[in-house]
Amino acid sequence: MKWFENWFDSKYYHILYQNRDNQEANLFIKNILTVLEPQQDSQFLDLGCGSGRHSIQINKKGFHVDGVDLSKKSLEKAIDYQNEKLKFYQEDMRNINSINKYDIVLNLFTSFGYFDNDKDHELVFQKIFKALKNNGYFIIDFFNAKKILKTHPKHIFEKKILNNILFEIEKNHDSQFIYKKIKITDGGKTYVYHEKVRLITKQKFLNYFKNLKINLKSTYGDYHLNKYNSTSSDRLILIFQKNA
Ligand SMILES: C[S@@+](CC[C@H](N)C(=O)[O-])C[C@H]1O[C@@H](n2cnc3c(N)ncnc32)[C@H](O)[C@@H]1O
């Protein structure tokens, strides 16, 4: 099993990242919708939707949303919110095959960079391009790899207790990947999970779309949509638009 099939499907992922909540999703979605002003009949695809916190917010504004994720357990939470205009599907993002279907495709909160073979990342971008209608938008929200490479120590250790569970986290990075080892102690039992995410810079994201008729429209550095600064921003948020 790959680490991302295992870790995101565990209950501990949701406990450790509990601060990545609906409030954060509301703020980001409100700002994105203000900038993009989608038509009321727009179709959204939330790729790597997790338990659906962004999909649910977009649907609350009246839009049609498909959420796609690999994690069965995360989708079980999302499915409670399904309605006529909000559907969730279990699928690997490398296997989406929609053509000219969506006005807006979203990939939010680092739901990317997980594959050992970098060709798979390019493949996902090609699939997203095909899934978009002409003039449609693609929004990717990733960590700022440049900041990590420039400012983060090579090795970080942190400990936290959440819901009476001890999380001991070792973070490392080299020039290609950021690695996390997450040791969990819960009720006398110990579990170990891993994360391994490719350090993808803005230029590399642009390269995934090379030769495709899609342009970068905006770059932001946080969920308030402040300007991106390669040294200080925590996030790298890119908005692309497919050519007509
Ligand atoms: C960091 S979480 C973010 C989830 C959600 N976007 C959010 O903001 O709460 C990354 C998500 O990507 C999903 N994922 C990982 N690999 C995937 C793949 N190959 N295809 C589809 N989803 C995948 C995980 O299951 C997980 O739910």
Tab-separated table of C-alpha atoms and ligand atoms in Angstrom:
chain	number	residue	atom	x	y	z
A	1	MET	CA	0.000	0.000	0.000
A	2	LYS	CA	1.250	3.511	-0.798
A	3	TRP	CA	1.536	5.885	2.169
A	4	PHE	CA	-1.259	8.136	0.862
A	5	GLU	CA	-3.725	5.229	0.591
A	6	ASN	CA	-3.061	4.350	4.193
A	7	TRP	CA	-2.543	7.629	6.077
A	8	PHE	CA	-5.463	9.685	4.710
A	9	ASP	CA	-7.787	6.761	5.342
A	10	SER	CA	-6.858	6.618	9.040
A	11	LYS	CA	-8.808	8.395	11.771
A	12	TYR	CA	-5.525	9.881	13.013
A	13	TYR	CA	-5.087	12.033	9.890
A	14	HIS	CA	-8.344	13.833	10.725
A	15	ILE	CA	-7.333	14.287	14.371
A	16	LEU	CA	-3.864	15.638	13.556
A	17	TYR	CA	-5.175	18.103	10.956
A	18	GLN	CA	-8.338	19.083	12.855
A	19	ASN	CA	-7.364	22.778	12.588
A	20	ARG	CA	-7.861	22.476	8.797
A	21	ASP	CA	-11.555	22.920	9.395
A	22	ASN	CA	-14.774	24.224	7.862
A	23	GLN	CA	-14.014	27.784	8.960
A	24	GLU	CA	-10.776	27.783	6.948
A	25	ALA	CA	-12.602	26.211	3.987
A	26	ASN	CA	-15.410	28.844	4.192
A	27	LEU	CA	-12.962	31.715	4.109
A	28	PHE	CA	-11.012	30.352	1.146
A	29	ILE	CA	-14.100	29.413	-0.887
A	30	LYS	CA	-15.723	32.812	-0.231
A	31	ASN	CA	-12.581	34.547	-1.517
A	32	ILE	CA	-12.206	32.274	-4.551
A	33	LEU	CA	-15.853	32.787	-5.542
A	34	THR	CA	-15.479	36.555	-5.197
A	35	VAL	CA	-12.523	36.512	-7.583
A	36	LEU	CA	-13.934	34.062	-10.163
A	37	GLU	CA	-17.618	35.119	-10.096
A	38	PRO	CA	-18.881	31.803	-11.543
A	39	GLN	CA	-22.272	31.589	-13.276
A	40	GLN	CA	-24.941	30.031	-11.091
A	41	ASP	CA	-25.085	26.869	-13.273
A	42	SER	CA	-21.317	26.261	-13.029
A	43	GLN	CA	-20.051	22.735	-12.469
A	44	PHE	CA	-17.192	22.233	-9.986
A	45	LEU	CA	-14.822	19.312	-9.467
A	46	ASP	CA	-13.052	19.107	-6.095
A	47	LEU	CA	-10.185	16.705	-6.771
A	48	GLY	CA	-8.814	15.203	-3.554
A	49	CYS	CA	-11.866	16.476	-1.697
A	50	GLY	CA	-11.207	14.529	1.540
A	51	SER	CA	-14.270	14.734	3.759
A	52	GLY	CA	-15.670	17.446	1.506
A	53	ARG	CA	-15.187	20.634	3.517
A	54	HIS	CA	-14.701	22.787	0.394
A	55	SER	CA	-17.232	20.905	-1.779
A	56	ILE	CA	-19.918	21.368	0.868
A	57	GLN	CA	-19.293	25.118	1.090
A	58	ILE	CA	-19.426	25.547	-2.689
A	59	ASN	CA	-22.646	23.535	-2.854
A	60	LYS	CA	-24.145	25.699	-0.076
A	61	LYS	CA	-23.758	28.649	-2.451
A	62	GLY	CA	-25.962	26.768	-4.919
A	63	PHE	CA	-23.358	25.300	-7.266
A	64	HIS	CA	-23.114	21.772	-8.640
A	65	VAL	CA	-20.084	19.966	-7.195
A	66	ASP	CA	-18.482	16.571	-7.745
A	67	GLY	CA	-15.995	15.576	-5.056
A	68	VAL	CA	-13.431	12.886	-5.877
A	69	ASP	CA	-11.086	11.215	-3.414
A	70	LEU	CA	-9.283	7.938	-2.913
A	71	SER	CA	-10.023	7.642	0.807
A	72	LYS	CA	-13.142	5.615	1.562
A	73	LYS	CA	-13.221	6.713	5.212
A	74	SER	CA	-13.031	10.427	4.346
A	75	LEU	CA	-15.764	10.028	1.749
A	76	GLU	CA	-18.022	8.314	4.295
A	77	LYS	CA	-18.115	11.622	6.204
A	78	ALA	CA	-18.739	13.613	3.005
A	79	ILE	CA	-21.543	11.377	1.760
A	80	ASP	CA	-23.852	12.520	4.611
A	81	TYR	CA	-24.015	15.899	2.829
A	82	GLN	CA	-24.825	14.552	-0.656
A	83	ASN	CA	-27.781	16.070	-2.500
A	84	GLU	CA	-28.941	16.543	-6.081
A	85	LYS	CA	-26.130	18.994	-6.792
A	86	LEU	CA	-23.419	17.484	-4.573
A	87	LYS	CA	-22.005	14.039	-5.322
A	88	PHE	CA	-18.923	12.236	-4.046
A	89	TYR	CA	-16.964	9.519	-5.840
A	90	GLN	CA	-14.113	7.238	-4.804
A	91	GLU	CA	-11.517	7.446	-7.554
A	92	ASP	CA	-7.788	7.871	-8.046
A	93	MET	CA	-7.152	11.345	-9.504
A	94	ARG	CA	-4.977	9.691	-12.170
A	95	ASN	CA	-8.085	7.933	-13.478
A	96	ILE	CA	-10.530	10.792	-13.973
A	97	ASN	CA	-11.789	10.731	-17.534
A	98	SER	CA	-14.280	13.598	-17.852
A	99	ILE	CA	-14.114	15.692	-21.007
A	100	ASN	CA	-15.130	19.380	-21.211
A	101	LYS	CA	-17.367	18.918	-18.187
A	102	TYR	CA	-16.273	21.357	-15.493
A	103	ASP	CA	-16.188	25.144	-15.248
A	104	ILE	CA	-13.912	25.006	-12.229
A	105	VAL	CA	-11.553	22.257	-11.011
A	106	LEU	CA	-10.037	22.595	-7.545
A	107	ASN	CA	-7.162	20.775	-5.902
A	108	LEU	CA	-6.927	22.168	-2.378
A	109	PHE	CA	-4.762	21.898	0.702
A	110	THR	CA	-1.846	19.945	-0.750
A	111	SER	CA	-3.818	17.153	-2.380
A	112	PHE	CA	-1.011	16.663	-4.872
A	113	GLY	CA	2.655	15.676	-5.137
A	114	TYR	CA	2.235	12.147	-3.775
A	115	PHE	CA	3.391	9.992	-6.652
A	116	ASP	CA	6.881	8.470	-6.879
A	117	ASN	CA	6.889	8.872	-10.626
A	118	ASP	CA	6.688	12.557	-11.524
A	119	LYS	CA	5.082	11.595	-14.859
A	120	ASP	CA	1.942	10.788	-12.849
A	121	HIS	CA	1.718	14.423	-11.718
A	122	GLU	CA	1.902	15.567	-15.325
A	123	LEU	CA	-0.743	12.969	-16.217
A	124	VAL	CA	-3.127	14.403	-13.585
A	125	PHE	CA	-2.635	17.904	-15.016
A	126	GLN	CA	-3.419	16.583	-18.507
A	127	LYS	CA	-6.591	14.949	-17.183
A	128	ILE	CA	-7.605	18.176	-15.457
A	129	PHE	CA	-7.046	20.098	-18.681
A	130	LYS	CA	-9.319	17.666	-20.558
A	131	ALA	CA	-11.969	17.780	-17.823
A	132	LEU	CA	-12.219	21.589	-18.031
A	133	LYS	CA	-14.582	23.421	-20.367
A	134	ASN	CA	-13.052	26.157	-22.536
A	135	ASN	CA	-12.492	29.268	-20.375
A	136	GLY	CA	-12.740	27.036	-17.293
A	137	TYR	CA	-10.499	27.590	-14.255
A	138	PHE	CA	-8.150	25.283	-12.375
A	139	ILE	CA	-7.110	26.254	-8.857
A	140	ILE	CA	-4.316	24.458	-7.039
A	141	ASP	CA	-3.426	25.206	-3.418
A	142	PHE	CA	-0.057	23.758	-2.410
A	143	PHE	CA	2.600	24.530	0.206
A	144	ASN	CA	5.284	26.999	-0.773
A	145	ALA	CA	8.162	24.682	-1.637
A	146	LYS	CA	10.560	27.629	-2.205
A	147	LYS	CA	10.049	28.811	1.375
A	148	ILE	CA	10.655	25.317	2.756
A	149	LEU	CA	13.845	24.916	0.727
A	150	LYS	CA	15.132	28.365	1.759
A	151	THR	CA	14.083	28.655	5.378
A	152	HIS	CA	13.222	25.307	6.977
A	153	PRO	CA	15.830	23.344	8.913
A	154	LYS	CA	16.558	19.956	7.310
A	155	HIS	CA	15.261	18.154	10.379
A	156	ILE	CA	12.350	19.160	12.650
A	157	PHE	CA	10.836	17.208	15.534
A	158	GLU	CA	7.540	18.086	17.194
A	159	LYS	CA	5.297	16.466	19.746
A	160	LYS	CA	1.630	17.192	20.364
A	161	ILE	CA	-1.236	15.702	22.311
A	162	LEU	CA	-4.644	15.915	20.645
A	163	ASN	CA	-7.759	14.108	21.908
A	164	ASN	CA	-5.516	12.300	24.466
A	165	ILE	CA	-3.417	10.882	21.628
A	166	LEU	CA	0.331	11.523	21.418
A	167	PHE	CA	1.672	12.510	17.990
A	168	GLU	CA	5.475	12.534	17.559
A	169	ILE	CA	6.363	13.985	14.191
A	170	GLU	CA	9.760	13.946	12.491
A	171	LYS	CA	10.022	16.155	9.402
A	172	ASN	CA	12.906	16.053	6.916
A	173	HIS	CA	13.440	17.315	3.439
A	174	ASP	CA	15.952	17.013	0.644
A	175	SER	CA	15.861	18.894	-2.653
A	176	GLN	CA	13.071	16.668	-4.047
A	177	PHE	CA	10.694	15.672	-1.241
A	178	ILE	CA	9.432	16.547	2.195
A	179	TYR	CA	9.140	13.488	4.444
A	180	LYS	CA	7.152	13.117	7.664
A	181	LYS	CA	7.220	10.184	10.044
A	182	ILE	CA	4.209	10.318	12.355
A	183	LYS	CA	4.386	8.101	15.435
A	184	ILE	CA	1.088	7.830	17.262
A	185	THR	CA	0.538	6.519	20.776
A	186	ASP	CA	-3.098	5.896	21.549
A	187	GLY	CA	-4.347	3.871	24.525
A	188	GLY	CA	-1.055	2.039	24.946
A	189	LYS	CA	-0.772	1.112	21.272
A	190	THR	CA	1.701	2.616	18.810
A	191	TYR	CA	1.158	3.229	15.104
A	192	VAL	CA	3.507	4.729	12.521
A	193	TYR	CA	2.459	6.556	9.349
A	194	HIS	CA	4.457	8.377	6.707
A	195	GLU	CA	4.020	11.317	4.353
A	196	LYS	CA	6.252	11.909	1.353
A	197	VAL	CA	5.330	14.910	-0.773
A	198	ARG	CA	7.231	16.241	-3.764
A	199	LEU	CA	8.559	19.801	-3.388
A	200	ILE	CA	6.850	21.359	-6.404
A	201	THR	CA	7.721	24.956	-7.228
A	202	LYS	CA	5.615	27.399	-9.232
A	203	GLN	CA	7.852	26.823	-12.282
A	204	LYS	CA	7.393	23.074	-12.029
A	205	PHE	CA	3.597	23.458	-11.888
A	206	LEU	CA	3.811	25.585	-15.035
A	207	ASN	CA	5.874	22.852	-16.696
A	208	TYR	CA	3.182	20.228	-16.045
A	209	PHE	CA	0.930	22.279	-18.340
A	210	LYS	CA	3.592	22.886	-20.992
A	211	ASN	CA	2.230	22.498	-24.526
A	212	LEU	CA	-1.380	22.800	-23.304
A	213	LYS	CA	-3.600	25.783	-24.039
A	214	ILE	CA	-4.000	27.006	-20.497
A	215	ASN	CA	-2.607	30.150	-18.877
A	216	LEU	CA	-1.675	31.167	-15.374
A	217	LYS	CA	-4.008	34.044	-14.397
A	218	SER	CA	-3.116	34.700	-10.736
A	219	THR	CA	-0.799	33.610	-7.944
A	220	TYR	CA	-1.701	34.054	-4.267
A	221	GLY	CA	0.149	33.252	-1.050
A	222	ASP	CA	-2.606	32.517	1.457
A	223	TYR	CA	-6.322	31.866	1.901
A	224	HIS	CA	-7.034	35.614	2.186
A	225	LEU	CA	-5.639	35.804	-1.357
A	226	ASN	CA	-2.763	38.070	-0.445
A	227	LYS	CA	0.010	38.320	-3.021
A	228	TYR	CA	2.440	35.381	-3.251
A	229	ASN	CA	5.948	35.983	-1.976
A	230	SER	CA	8.350	33.103	-2.669
A	231	THR	CA	10.277	33.656	0.592
A	232	SER	CA	7.506	34.418	3.067
A	233	SER	CA	4.173	32.998	1.840
A	234	ASP	CA	3.012	29.756	3.423
A	235	ARG	CA	0.893	28.703	0.458
A	236	LEU	CA	1.265	28.722	-3.301
A	237	ILE	CA	-2.191	29.197	-4.848
A	238	LEU	CA	-2.296	29.181	-8.630
A	239	ILE	CA	-5.310	29.994	-10.793
A	240	PHE	CA	-5.132	28.793	-14.399
A	241	GLN	CA	-7.645	29.446	-17.184
A	242	LYS	CA	-8.106	27.127	-20.164
A	243	ASN	CA	-8.095	29.004	-23.471
A	244	ALA	CA	-11.285	29.245	-25.478
B	1	LIG	C1	-4.192	16.752	2.570
B	1	LIG	S1	-5.702	15.968	2.164
B	1	LIG	C2	-6.740	17.313	1.715
B	1	LIG	C3	-8.189	16.965	1.629
B	1	LIG	C4	-9.129	18.130	1.280
B	1	LIG	N1	-8.793	18.761	0.021
B	1	LIG	C5	-9.146	19.146	2.386
B	1	LIG	O1	-8.724	20.286	2.159
B	1	LIG	O2	-9.595	18.827	3.494
B	1	LIG	C6	-5.316	15.175	0.642
B	1	LIG	C7	-6.417	14.318	0.078
B	1	LIG	O3	-6.014	13.777	-1.186
B	1	LIG	C8	-6.523	12.451	-1.282
B	1	LIG	N2	-5.739	11.682	-2.240
B	1	LIG	C9	-4.473	11.235	-2.089
B	1	LIG	N3	-4.077	10.591	-3.189
B	1	LIG	C10	-5.112	10.604	-4.040
B	1	LIG	C11	-5.306	10.082	-5.349
B	1	LIG	N4	-4.347	9.415	-5.959
B	1	LIG	N5	-6.494	10.282	-5.940
B	1	LIG	C12	-7.495	10.968	-5.304
B	1	LIG	N6	-7.354	11.489	-4.061
B	1	LIG	C13	-6.175	11.298	-3.442
B	1	LIG	C14	-6.407	11.915	0.130
B	1	LIG	O4	-7.190	10.769	0.344
B	1	LIG	C15	-6.800	13.123	0.953
B	1	LIG	O5	-8.170	13.138	1.229
